[in-house]
Short mmCIF file of C-alpha atoms in Angstrom, two decimals:
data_model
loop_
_atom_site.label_atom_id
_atom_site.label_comp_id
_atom_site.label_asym_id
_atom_site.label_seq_id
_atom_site.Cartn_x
_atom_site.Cartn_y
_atom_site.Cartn_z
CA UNK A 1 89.48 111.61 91.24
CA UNK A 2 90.32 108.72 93.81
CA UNK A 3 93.16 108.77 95.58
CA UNK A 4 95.76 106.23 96.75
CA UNK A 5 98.14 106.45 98.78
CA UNK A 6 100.75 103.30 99.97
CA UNK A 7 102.55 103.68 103.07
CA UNK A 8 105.67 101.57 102.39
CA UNK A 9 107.84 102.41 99.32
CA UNK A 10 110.05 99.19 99.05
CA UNK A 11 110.32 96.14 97.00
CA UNK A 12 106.08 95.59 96.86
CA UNK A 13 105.29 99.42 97.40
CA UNK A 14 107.37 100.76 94.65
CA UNK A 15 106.51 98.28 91.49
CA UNK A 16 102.67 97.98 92.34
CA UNK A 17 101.90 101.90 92.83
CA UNK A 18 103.94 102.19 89.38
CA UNK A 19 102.21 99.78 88.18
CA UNK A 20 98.72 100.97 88.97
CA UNK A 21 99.66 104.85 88.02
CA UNK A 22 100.58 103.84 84.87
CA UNK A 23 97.63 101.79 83.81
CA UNK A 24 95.00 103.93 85.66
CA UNK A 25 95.93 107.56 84.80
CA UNK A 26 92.83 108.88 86.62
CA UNK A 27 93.86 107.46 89.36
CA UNK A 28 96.33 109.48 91.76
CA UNK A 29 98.81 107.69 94.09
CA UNK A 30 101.32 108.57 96.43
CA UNK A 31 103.77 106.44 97.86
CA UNK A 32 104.58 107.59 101.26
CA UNK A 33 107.40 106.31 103.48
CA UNK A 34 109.30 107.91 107.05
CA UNK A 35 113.24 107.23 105.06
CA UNK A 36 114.04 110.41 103.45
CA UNK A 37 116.56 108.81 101.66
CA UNK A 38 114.30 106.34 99.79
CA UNK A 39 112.39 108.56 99.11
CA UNK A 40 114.92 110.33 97.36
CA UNK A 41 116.21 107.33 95.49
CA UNK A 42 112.44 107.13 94.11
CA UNK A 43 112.48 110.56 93.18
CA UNK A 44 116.05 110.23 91.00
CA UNK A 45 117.54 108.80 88.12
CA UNK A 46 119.14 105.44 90.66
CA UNK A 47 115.61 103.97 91.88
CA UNK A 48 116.75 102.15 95.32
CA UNK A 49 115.32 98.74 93.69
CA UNK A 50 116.52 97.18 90.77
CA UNK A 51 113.91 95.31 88.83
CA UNK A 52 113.52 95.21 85.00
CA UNK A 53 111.19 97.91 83.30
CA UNK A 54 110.87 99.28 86.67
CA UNK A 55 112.61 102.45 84.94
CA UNK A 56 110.10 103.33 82.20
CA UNK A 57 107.10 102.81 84.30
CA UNK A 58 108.72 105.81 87.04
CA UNK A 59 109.61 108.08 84.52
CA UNK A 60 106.20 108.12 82.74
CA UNK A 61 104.47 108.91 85.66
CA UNK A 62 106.14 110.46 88.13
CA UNK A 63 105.33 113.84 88.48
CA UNK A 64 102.05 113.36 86.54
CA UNK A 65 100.05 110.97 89.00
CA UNK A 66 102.61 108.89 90.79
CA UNK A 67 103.87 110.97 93.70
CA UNK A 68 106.78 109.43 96.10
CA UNK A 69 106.59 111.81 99.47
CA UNK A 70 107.84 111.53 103.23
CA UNK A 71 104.99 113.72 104.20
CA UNK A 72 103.26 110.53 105.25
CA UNK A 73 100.01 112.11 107.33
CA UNK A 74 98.85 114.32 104.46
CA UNK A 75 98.81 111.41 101.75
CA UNK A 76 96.69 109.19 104.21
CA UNK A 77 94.62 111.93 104.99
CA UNK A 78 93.87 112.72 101.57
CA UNK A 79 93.53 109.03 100.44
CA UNK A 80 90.16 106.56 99.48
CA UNK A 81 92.24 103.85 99.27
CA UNK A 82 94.60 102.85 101.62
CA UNK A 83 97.45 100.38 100.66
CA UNK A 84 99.61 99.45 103.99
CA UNK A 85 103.15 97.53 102.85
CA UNK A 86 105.42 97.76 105.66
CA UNK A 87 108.37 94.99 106.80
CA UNK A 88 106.52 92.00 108.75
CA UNK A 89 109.90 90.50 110.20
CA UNK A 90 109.99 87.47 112.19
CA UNK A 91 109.93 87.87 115.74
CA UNK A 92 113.33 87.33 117.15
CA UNK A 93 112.38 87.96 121.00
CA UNK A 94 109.13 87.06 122.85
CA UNK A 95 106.18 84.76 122.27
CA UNK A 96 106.96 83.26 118.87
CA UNK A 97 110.39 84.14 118.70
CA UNK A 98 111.82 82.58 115.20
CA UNK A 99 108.99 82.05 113.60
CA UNK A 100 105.96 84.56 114.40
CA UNK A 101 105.56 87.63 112.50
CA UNK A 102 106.67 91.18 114.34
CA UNK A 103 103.62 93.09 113.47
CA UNK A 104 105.40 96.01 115.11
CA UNK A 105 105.67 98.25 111.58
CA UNK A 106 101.60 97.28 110.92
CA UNK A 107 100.01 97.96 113.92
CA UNK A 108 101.72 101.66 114.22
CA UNK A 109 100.46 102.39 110.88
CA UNK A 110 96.79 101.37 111.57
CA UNK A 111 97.38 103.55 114.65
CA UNK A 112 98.85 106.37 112.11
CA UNK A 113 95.63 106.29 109.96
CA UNK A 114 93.40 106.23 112.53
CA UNK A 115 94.77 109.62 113.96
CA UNK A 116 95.01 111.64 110.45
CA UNK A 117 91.69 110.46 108.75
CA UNK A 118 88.97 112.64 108.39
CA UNK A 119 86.97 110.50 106.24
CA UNK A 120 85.65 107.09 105.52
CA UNK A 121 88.60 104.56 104.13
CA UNK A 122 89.46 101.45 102.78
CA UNK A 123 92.00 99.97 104.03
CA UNK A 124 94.27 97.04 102.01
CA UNK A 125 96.88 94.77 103.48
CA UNK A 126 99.50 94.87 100.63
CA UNK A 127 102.08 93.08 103.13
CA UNK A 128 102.41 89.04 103.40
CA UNK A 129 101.04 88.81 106.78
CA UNK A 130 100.02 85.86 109.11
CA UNK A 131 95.94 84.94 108.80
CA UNK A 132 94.09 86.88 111.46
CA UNK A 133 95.98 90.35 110.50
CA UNK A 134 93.13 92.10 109.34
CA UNK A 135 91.01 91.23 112.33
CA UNK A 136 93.14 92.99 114.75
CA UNK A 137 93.92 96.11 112.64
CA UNK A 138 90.28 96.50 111.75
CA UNK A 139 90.03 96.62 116.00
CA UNK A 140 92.74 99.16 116.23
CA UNK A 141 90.26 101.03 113.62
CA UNK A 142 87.37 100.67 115.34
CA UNK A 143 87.83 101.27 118.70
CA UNK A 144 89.88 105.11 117.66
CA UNK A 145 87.88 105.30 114.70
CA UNK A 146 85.90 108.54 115.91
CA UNK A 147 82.99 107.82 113.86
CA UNK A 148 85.02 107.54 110.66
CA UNK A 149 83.94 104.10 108.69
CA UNK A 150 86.63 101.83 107.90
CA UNK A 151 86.98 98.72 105.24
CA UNK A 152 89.92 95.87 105.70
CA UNK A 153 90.78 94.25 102.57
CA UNK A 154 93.73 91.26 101.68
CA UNK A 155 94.94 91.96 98.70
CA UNK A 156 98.17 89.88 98.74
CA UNK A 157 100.84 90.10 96.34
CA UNK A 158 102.24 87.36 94.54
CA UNK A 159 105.01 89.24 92.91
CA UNK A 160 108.67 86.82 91.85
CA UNK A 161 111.40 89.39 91.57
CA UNK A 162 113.03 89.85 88.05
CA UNK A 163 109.74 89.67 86.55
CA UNK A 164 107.61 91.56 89.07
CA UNK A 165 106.93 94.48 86.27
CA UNK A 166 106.00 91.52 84.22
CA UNK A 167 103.74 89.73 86.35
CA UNK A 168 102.08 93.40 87.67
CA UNK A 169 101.16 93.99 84.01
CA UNK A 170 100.09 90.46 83.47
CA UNK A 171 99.17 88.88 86.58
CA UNK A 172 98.21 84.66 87.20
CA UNK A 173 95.17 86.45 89.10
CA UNK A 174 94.67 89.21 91.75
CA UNK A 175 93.53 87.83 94.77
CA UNK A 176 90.98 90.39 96.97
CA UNK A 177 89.81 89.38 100.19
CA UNK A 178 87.48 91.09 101.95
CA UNK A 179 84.48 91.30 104.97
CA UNK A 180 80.85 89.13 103.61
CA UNK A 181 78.92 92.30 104.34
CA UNK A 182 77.34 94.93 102.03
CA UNK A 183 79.93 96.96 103.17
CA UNK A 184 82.72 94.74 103.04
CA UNK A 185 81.80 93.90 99.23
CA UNK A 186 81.31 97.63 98.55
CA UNK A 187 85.21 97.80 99.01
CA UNK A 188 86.02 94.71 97.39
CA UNK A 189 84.03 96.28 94.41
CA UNK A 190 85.89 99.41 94.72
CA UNK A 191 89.50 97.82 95.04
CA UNK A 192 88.16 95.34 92.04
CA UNK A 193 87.84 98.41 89.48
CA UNK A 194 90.90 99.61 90.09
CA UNK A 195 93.00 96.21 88.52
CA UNK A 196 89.74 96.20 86.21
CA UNK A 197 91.65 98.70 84.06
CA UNK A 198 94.01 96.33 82.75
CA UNK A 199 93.14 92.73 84.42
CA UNK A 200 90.44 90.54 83.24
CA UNK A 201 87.81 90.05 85.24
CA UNK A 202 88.28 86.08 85.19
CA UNK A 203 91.38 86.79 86.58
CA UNK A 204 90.24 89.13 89.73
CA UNK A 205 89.20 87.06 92.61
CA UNK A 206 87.58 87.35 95.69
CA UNK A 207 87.34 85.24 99.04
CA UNK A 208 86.52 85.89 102.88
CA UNK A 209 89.42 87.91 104.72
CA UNK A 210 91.18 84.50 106.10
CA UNK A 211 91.36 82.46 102.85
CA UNK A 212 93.01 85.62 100.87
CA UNK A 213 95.99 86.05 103.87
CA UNK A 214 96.51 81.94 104.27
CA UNK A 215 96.95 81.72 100.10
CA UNK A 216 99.34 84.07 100.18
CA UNK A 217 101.61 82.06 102.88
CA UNK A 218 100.01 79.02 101.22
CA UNK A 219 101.24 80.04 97.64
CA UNK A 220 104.72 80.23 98.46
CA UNK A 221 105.03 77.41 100.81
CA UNK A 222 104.34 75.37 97.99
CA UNK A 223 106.74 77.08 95.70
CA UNK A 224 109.43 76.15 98.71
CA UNK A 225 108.50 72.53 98.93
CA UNK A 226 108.79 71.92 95.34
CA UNK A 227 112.73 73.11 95.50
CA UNK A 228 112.92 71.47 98.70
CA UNK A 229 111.49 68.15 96.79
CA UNK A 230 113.96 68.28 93.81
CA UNK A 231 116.82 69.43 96.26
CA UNK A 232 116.38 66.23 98.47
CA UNK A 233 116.38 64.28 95.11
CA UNK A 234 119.76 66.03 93.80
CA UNK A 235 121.48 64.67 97.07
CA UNK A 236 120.15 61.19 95.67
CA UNK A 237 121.06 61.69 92.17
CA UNK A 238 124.94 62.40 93.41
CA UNK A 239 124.46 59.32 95.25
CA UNK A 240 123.51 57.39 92.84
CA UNK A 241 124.86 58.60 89.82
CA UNK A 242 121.42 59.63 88.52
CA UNK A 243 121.10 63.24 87.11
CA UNK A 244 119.05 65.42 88.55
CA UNK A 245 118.47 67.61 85.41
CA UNK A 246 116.78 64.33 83.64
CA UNK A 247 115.11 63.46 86.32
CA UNK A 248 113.51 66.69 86.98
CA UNK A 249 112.96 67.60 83.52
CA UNK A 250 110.85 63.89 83.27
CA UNK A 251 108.83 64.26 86.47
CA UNK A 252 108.04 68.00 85.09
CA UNK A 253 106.12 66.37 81.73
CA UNK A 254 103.58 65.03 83.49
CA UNK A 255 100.95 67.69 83.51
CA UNK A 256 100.07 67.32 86.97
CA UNK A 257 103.49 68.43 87.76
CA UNK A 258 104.52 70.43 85.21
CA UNK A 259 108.36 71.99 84.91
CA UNK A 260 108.65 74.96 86.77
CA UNK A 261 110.43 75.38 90.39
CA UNK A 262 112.07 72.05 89.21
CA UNK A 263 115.49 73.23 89.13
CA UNK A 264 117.84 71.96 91.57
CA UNK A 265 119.85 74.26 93.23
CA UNK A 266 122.29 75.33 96.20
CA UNK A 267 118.85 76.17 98.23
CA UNK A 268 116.14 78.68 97.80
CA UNK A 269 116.31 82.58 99.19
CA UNK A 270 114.46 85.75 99.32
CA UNK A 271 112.31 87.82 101.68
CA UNK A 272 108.77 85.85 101.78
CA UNK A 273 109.60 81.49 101.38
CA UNK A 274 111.43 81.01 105.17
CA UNK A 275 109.67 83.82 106.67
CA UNK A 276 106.26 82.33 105.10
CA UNK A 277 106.60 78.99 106.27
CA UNK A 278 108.14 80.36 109.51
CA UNK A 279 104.75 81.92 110.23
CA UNK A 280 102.56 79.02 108.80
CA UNK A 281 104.60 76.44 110.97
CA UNK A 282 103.56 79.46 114.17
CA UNK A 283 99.98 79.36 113.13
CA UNK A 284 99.23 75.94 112.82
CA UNK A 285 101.03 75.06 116.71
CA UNK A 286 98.74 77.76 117.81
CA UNK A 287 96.06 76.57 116.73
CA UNK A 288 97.15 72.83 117.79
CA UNK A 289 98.26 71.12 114.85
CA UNK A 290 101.97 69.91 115.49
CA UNK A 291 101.83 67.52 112.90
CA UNK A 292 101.39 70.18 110.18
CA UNK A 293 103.46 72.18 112.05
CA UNK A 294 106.41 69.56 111.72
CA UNK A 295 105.28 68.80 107.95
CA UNK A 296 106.32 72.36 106.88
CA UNK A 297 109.44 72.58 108.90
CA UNK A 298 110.94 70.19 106.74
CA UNK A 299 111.04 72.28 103.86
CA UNK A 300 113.05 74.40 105.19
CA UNK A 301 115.49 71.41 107.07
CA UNK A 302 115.99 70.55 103.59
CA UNK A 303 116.58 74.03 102.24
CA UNK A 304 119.36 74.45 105.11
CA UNK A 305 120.66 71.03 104.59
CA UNK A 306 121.37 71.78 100.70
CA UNK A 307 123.46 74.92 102.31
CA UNK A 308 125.51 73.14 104.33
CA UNK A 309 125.94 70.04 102.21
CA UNK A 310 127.19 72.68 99.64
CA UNK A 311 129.84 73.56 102.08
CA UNK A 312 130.72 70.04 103.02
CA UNK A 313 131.50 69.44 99.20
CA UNK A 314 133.37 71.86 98.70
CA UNK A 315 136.08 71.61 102.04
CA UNK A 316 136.13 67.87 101.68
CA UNK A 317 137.17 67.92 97.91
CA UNK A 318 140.24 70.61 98.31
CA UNK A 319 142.04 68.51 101.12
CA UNK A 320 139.10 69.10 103.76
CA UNK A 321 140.53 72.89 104.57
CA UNK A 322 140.24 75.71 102.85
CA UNK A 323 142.34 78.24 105.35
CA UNK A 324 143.78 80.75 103.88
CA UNK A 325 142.59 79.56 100.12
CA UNK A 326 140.85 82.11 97.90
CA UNK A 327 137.62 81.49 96.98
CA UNK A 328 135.41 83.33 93.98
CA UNK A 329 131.97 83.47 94.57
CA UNK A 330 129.97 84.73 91.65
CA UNK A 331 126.68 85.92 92.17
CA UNK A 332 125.63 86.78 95.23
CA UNK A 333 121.76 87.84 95.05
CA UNK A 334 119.14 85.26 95.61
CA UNK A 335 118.30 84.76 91.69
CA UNK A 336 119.30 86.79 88.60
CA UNK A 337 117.49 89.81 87.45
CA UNK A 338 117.65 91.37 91.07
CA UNK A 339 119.61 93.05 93.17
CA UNK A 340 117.77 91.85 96.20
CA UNK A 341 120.02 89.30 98.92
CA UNK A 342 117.73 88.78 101.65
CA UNK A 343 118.34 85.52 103.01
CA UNK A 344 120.52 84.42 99.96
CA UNK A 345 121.92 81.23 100.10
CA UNK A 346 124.94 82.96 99.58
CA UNK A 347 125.13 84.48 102.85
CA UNK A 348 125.14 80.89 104.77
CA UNK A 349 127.72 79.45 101.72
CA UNK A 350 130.24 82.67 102.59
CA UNK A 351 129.60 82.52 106.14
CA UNK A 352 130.33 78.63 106.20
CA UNK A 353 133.41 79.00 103.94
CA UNK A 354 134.89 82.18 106.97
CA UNK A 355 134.55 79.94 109.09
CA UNK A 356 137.19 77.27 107.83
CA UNK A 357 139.61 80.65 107.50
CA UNK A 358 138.85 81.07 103.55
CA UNK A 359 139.68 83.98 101.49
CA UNK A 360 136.39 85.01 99.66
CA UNK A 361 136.47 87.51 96.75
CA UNK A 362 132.54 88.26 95.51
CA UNK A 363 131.57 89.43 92.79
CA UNK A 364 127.89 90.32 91.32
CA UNK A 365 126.25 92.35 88.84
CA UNK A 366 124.32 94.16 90.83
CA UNK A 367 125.03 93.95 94.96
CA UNK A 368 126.81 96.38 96.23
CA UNK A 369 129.49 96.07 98.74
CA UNK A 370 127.94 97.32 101.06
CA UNK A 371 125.03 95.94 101.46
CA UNK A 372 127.21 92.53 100.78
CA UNK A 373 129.08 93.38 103.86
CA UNK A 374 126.31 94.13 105.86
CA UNK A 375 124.63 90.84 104.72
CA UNK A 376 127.76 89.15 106.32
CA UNK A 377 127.82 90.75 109.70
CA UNK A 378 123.96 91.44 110.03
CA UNK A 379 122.20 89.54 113.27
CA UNK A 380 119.90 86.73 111.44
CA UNK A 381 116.05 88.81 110.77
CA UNK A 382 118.19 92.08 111.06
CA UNK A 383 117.02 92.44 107.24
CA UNK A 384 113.79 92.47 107.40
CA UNK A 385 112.90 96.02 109.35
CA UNK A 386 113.07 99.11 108.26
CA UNK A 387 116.87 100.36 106.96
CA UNK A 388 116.99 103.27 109.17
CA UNK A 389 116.37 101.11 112.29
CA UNK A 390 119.20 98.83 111.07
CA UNK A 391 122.36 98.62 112.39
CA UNK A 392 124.55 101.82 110.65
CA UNK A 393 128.02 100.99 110.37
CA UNK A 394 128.38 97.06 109.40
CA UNK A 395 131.71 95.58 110.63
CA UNK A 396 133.54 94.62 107.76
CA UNK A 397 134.58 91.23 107.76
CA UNK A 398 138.96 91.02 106.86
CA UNK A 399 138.41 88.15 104.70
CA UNK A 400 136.10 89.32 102.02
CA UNK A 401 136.54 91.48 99.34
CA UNK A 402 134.27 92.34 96.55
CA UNK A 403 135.24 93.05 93.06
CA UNK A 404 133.63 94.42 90.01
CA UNK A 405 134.41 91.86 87.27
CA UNK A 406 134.48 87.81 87.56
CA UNK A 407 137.78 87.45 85.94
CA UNK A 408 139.21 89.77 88.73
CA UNK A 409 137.32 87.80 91.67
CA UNK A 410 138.74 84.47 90.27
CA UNK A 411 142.15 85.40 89.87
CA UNK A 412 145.14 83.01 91.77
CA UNK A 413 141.58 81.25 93.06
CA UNK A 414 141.83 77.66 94.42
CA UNK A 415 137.96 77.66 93.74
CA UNK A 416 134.74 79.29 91.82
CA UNK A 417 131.06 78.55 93.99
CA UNK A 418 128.80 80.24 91.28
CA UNK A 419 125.31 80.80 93.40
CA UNK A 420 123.13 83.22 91.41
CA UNK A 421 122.53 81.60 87.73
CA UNK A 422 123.41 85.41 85.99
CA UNK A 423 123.05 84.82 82.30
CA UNK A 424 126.70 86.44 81.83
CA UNK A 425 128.12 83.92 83.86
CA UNK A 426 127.68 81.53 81.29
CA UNK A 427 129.28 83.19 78.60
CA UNK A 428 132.78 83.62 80.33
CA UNK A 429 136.26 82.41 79.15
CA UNK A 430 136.53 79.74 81.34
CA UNK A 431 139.99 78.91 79.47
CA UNK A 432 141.54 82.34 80.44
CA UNK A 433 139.54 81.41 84.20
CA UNK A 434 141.50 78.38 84.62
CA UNK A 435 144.86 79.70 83.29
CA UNK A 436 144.55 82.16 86.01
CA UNK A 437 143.75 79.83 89.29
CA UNK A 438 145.92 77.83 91.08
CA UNK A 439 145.79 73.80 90.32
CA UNK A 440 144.16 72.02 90.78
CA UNK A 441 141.21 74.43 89.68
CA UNK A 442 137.84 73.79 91.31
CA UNK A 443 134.21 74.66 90.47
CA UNK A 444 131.24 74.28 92.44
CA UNK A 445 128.52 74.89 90.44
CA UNK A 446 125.47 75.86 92.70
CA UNK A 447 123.06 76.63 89.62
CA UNK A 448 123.61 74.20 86.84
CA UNK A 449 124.65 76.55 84.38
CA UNK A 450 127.74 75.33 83.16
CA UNK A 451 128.28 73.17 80.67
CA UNK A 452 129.85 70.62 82.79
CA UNK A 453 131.94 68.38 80.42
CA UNK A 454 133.62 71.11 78.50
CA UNK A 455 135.24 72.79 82.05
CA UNK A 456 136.16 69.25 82.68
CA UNK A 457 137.62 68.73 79.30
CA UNK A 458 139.61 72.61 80.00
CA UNK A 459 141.55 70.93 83.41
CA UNK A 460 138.66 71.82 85.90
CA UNK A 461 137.51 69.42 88.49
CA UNK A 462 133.61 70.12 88.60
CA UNK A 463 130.76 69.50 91.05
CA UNK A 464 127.52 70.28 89.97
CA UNK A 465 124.47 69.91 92.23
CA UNK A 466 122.51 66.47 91.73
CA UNK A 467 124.65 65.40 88.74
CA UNK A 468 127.08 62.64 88.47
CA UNK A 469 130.33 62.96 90.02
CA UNK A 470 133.76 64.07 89.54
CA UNK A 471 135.98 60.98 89.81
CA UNK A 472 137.81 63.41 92.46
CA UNK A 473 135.12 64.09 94.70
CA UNK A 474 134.13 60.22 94.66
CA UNK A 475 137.23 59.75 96.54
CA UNK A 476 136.36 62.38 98.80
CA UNK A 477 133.02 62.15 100.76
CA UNK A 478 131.43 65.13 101.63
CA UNK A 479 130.93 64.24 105.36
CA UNK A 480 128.14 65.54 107.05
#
């Protein structure tokens, strides 16, 4: 029977070992991590991660051939195959600080499995890492490898959260990266049969080590630049008086474009599209291209730009203050169908909105308030190692409270900013909304979800990103 084990049992860890249990049942795997209390979480009824279908796919196989244990050494030990998905934060000290990748978590876990094996193994980067990863783990290997053979493959994961059961089951392609010798394609081969239980071979492919870790950062820095693009043209459109929804949805028919990651937006979020093109922007000065370097900063300039120019709106239409105002926010996640707010745009909208003295009440679906205040106080890249080595007791920040239902959050508020496009926030009573907020009633629609002439027909005074304006906010320039 082969053997897998992951070391790493978080957003990436959990869903693919699930995945590949329950479509390979002669397969065993163990996910292994050193928090005791995730592990926990993995081994109850309240998985730590909340991701549609995630459920089922736990409770089929756990117990059966999907194992989640702390006892990291024996799993490795036991293991063919490998898996490594630990945090790759960016640096925030040091050589590269803001924008290289703290390979910290990675190279102690090479140095882990070198000192528990006892036989030959393959070992897969699961992680998004920066190119050039595998060549120094596969050194760490070597050089403490006491005669045990090892095999370094990329196998990067192109996973969007919300649908990451989804796209496991039915993936664009698997991407497998390993070594040009006999060896090296031995593993491949061996990592290959694995997703060969349920993915078409057309849809497996392999390169060399480097190309399989630079599409990964590649992948999504193109994802970024697309809602980057659109974003720059929704500050246009309100210029203008273009809409941005018509003019996306007409650049998106030509098939060369196509429609998706066309939606304009208060800025994109989540773990991988800064720290990706963070570590691309590192890679290419190190290896002396500044002018690529400076091409893919942008995309984020714009993506911070959107953030702020949210904020802007938003002060300079209520009387530019909003001190001592209340303020819903509804959604605070980085998209819908996740409970997951690393580096949410909501953080930076909140955070701007504390600063001019506003009184924010959140509310969300599915983010706790906890983890909202922590989001709130936490040191920018704090996120992005390992909980336990996080800071315990956030500060709570006076200002905020968090509330359970949106009709509660927007109560006696001067203002809603909706910034995660939850399909319930659609459906509301905006009627019994606006009979409950102080006048004039302001929304600040950071999604395009509402149906903006309706809320304006109720009383509301509506800004929604890249669409034609509010005769109120025309009088009142956002100022930079």
């Amino acid at each position: 029977m082969v053997k897998i084990c992951c070391i790493g049992a978080g957003y990436v860890g959990g869903p693919t070992m699930a995945v590949i249990a329950h479509k390979c049942p002669s397969i065993e795997v163990a996910v292994v991590d050193i928090s005791t209390s995730r592990i926990n979480a993995w081994n109850s009824d309240q998985l730590p991660i909340y991701e549609p279908g995630l459920d089922d796919v736990v409770k089929q196989c756990r117990g059966k051939n999907l194992f989640f244990s702390t006892d990291v050494e024996k799993h490795v030990q036991e293991a063919d195959i490998v898996f490594v998905s630990v945090n790759t934060p960016t640096k925030t000290r040091g050589l590269g600080a803001g924008k290289a990748a703290d390979l910290t978590y990675w190279e102690s876990a090479a140095r882990m499995i070198a000192d528990v094996s006892k036989s030959d193994k393959i070992v897969v980067e699961k992680s998004t890492v920066p190119v050039k990863t595998a060549e120094a783990i596969e050194k760490i290997l070597t050089h403490n490898s006491k005669g045990i053979k090892y095999q370094i493959l990329s196998n990067p994961e192109f996973l969007a959260e919300g649908t990451a059961i989804q796209d496991l089951f039915n993936p664009d392609r698997v991407l497998i990266g390993g070594r040009e010798s006999p060896e090296g394609q031995k593993a491949v081969q061996a990592l290959k049969d694995v997703y060969a239980h349920w993915v078409p071979e057309d849809r497996i492919l392999t390169t060399n080590l480097w190309s399989a870790e630079l599409s990964k950062l590649a992948a999504n820095a193109f994802l970024a630049q697309r809602i980057s693009s659109v974003n720059a043209m929704s500050a246009l459109c309100e210029a203008t008086g273009a809409d941005v929804t018509q003019v996306s949805y007409a650049v998106g028919k030509d098939t060369r474009i196509g429609p998706k990651f066309l939606n304009a937006s208060v800025g994109f979020g989540g773990s991988c599209f800064q720290k990706d093109i963070l570590n691309l922007v590192y890679i290419c000065e190190c290896n002396g291209l500044p002018e690529v370097a400076e091409y893919w900063k942008q995309v984020i300039k714009i993506n911070d730009y959107q953030k702020s120019r949210f904020v802007n709106r938003l002060v300079s239409s209520m009387f530019n203050t909003v001190s001592n105002k209340k303020i819903a926010i509804l959604g605070f996640a980085f998209k819908k169908d996740t409970g997951d707010t690393r580096e949410t745009p909501a953080i930076d909208v909140c955070q701007g909105l504390l600063g001019d003295k506003a009184i924010v009440s959140i509310y969300d679906p599915q983010v706790t308030e906890d983890q909202i205040q922590r989001d709130l106080t936490m040191k920018k890249f704090d996120w992005d190692h390992p909980i336990h080595l996080q800071p315990t007791s956030p500060t709570t920040v006076k200002q905020v409270s968090v509330v359970w239902d949106a009709y509660t959050a927007t109560k006696d508020a001067h203002a809603i900013c909706i910034l995660t496009e939850w399909d319930e926030f659609k459906s509301l009573n905006f009627q019994r909304i606006y009979d409950n907020m102080q006048k004039p009633a302001f929304i600040f629609d950071g999604r395009n979800i509402i149906n903006v002439e309706k809320l304006r027909e109720i009383g509301f005074i509506v800004y929604s990103i890249g669409k034609p304006l509010d005769a109120w906010l025309k009088d009142m320039p956002a100022v930079a």
